[in-house]
Amino acid sequence: TLGALLRSGGRADGALIVTSRASFEMVQKAAALGFGILGAVSAPTAAAVRLAERLGVTLVGFLRNDDCAVYCHAQRLQGLEA
């Protein structure tokens, strides 16, 4: 779990995908754990977008089928394949 990873002092690599809305707190946790990308199936909150921009986290919303919306730091996704 994310909590166990955080308590162990471990660092993640890659993307964190959630089935909920990306909140301010979720961006905080993703950044603290070292995830460079946070993806969510719903829209992020406005506070989450501002924080992700400030912390350098690529924030993606509306992850569905072959579509999504990238809210900040899209350059991290260039060259990636599905």
XYZ file of C-alpha atoms in Angstrom, residues 15-22 38-42:
13
model
C 3.056 6.297 -12.352
C 0.365 6.108 -9.706
C -3.091 5.414 -11.149
C -6.179 5.886 -8.981
C -9.824 5.055 -9.572
C -10.964 8.193 -7.807
C -10.663 11.897 -8.315
C -7.119 13.288 -7.969
C -0.505 10.718 -11.172
C -3.412 9.515 -13.277
C -7.079 9.451 -12.285
C -10.267 8.286 -13.958
C -12.050 11.517 -12.998
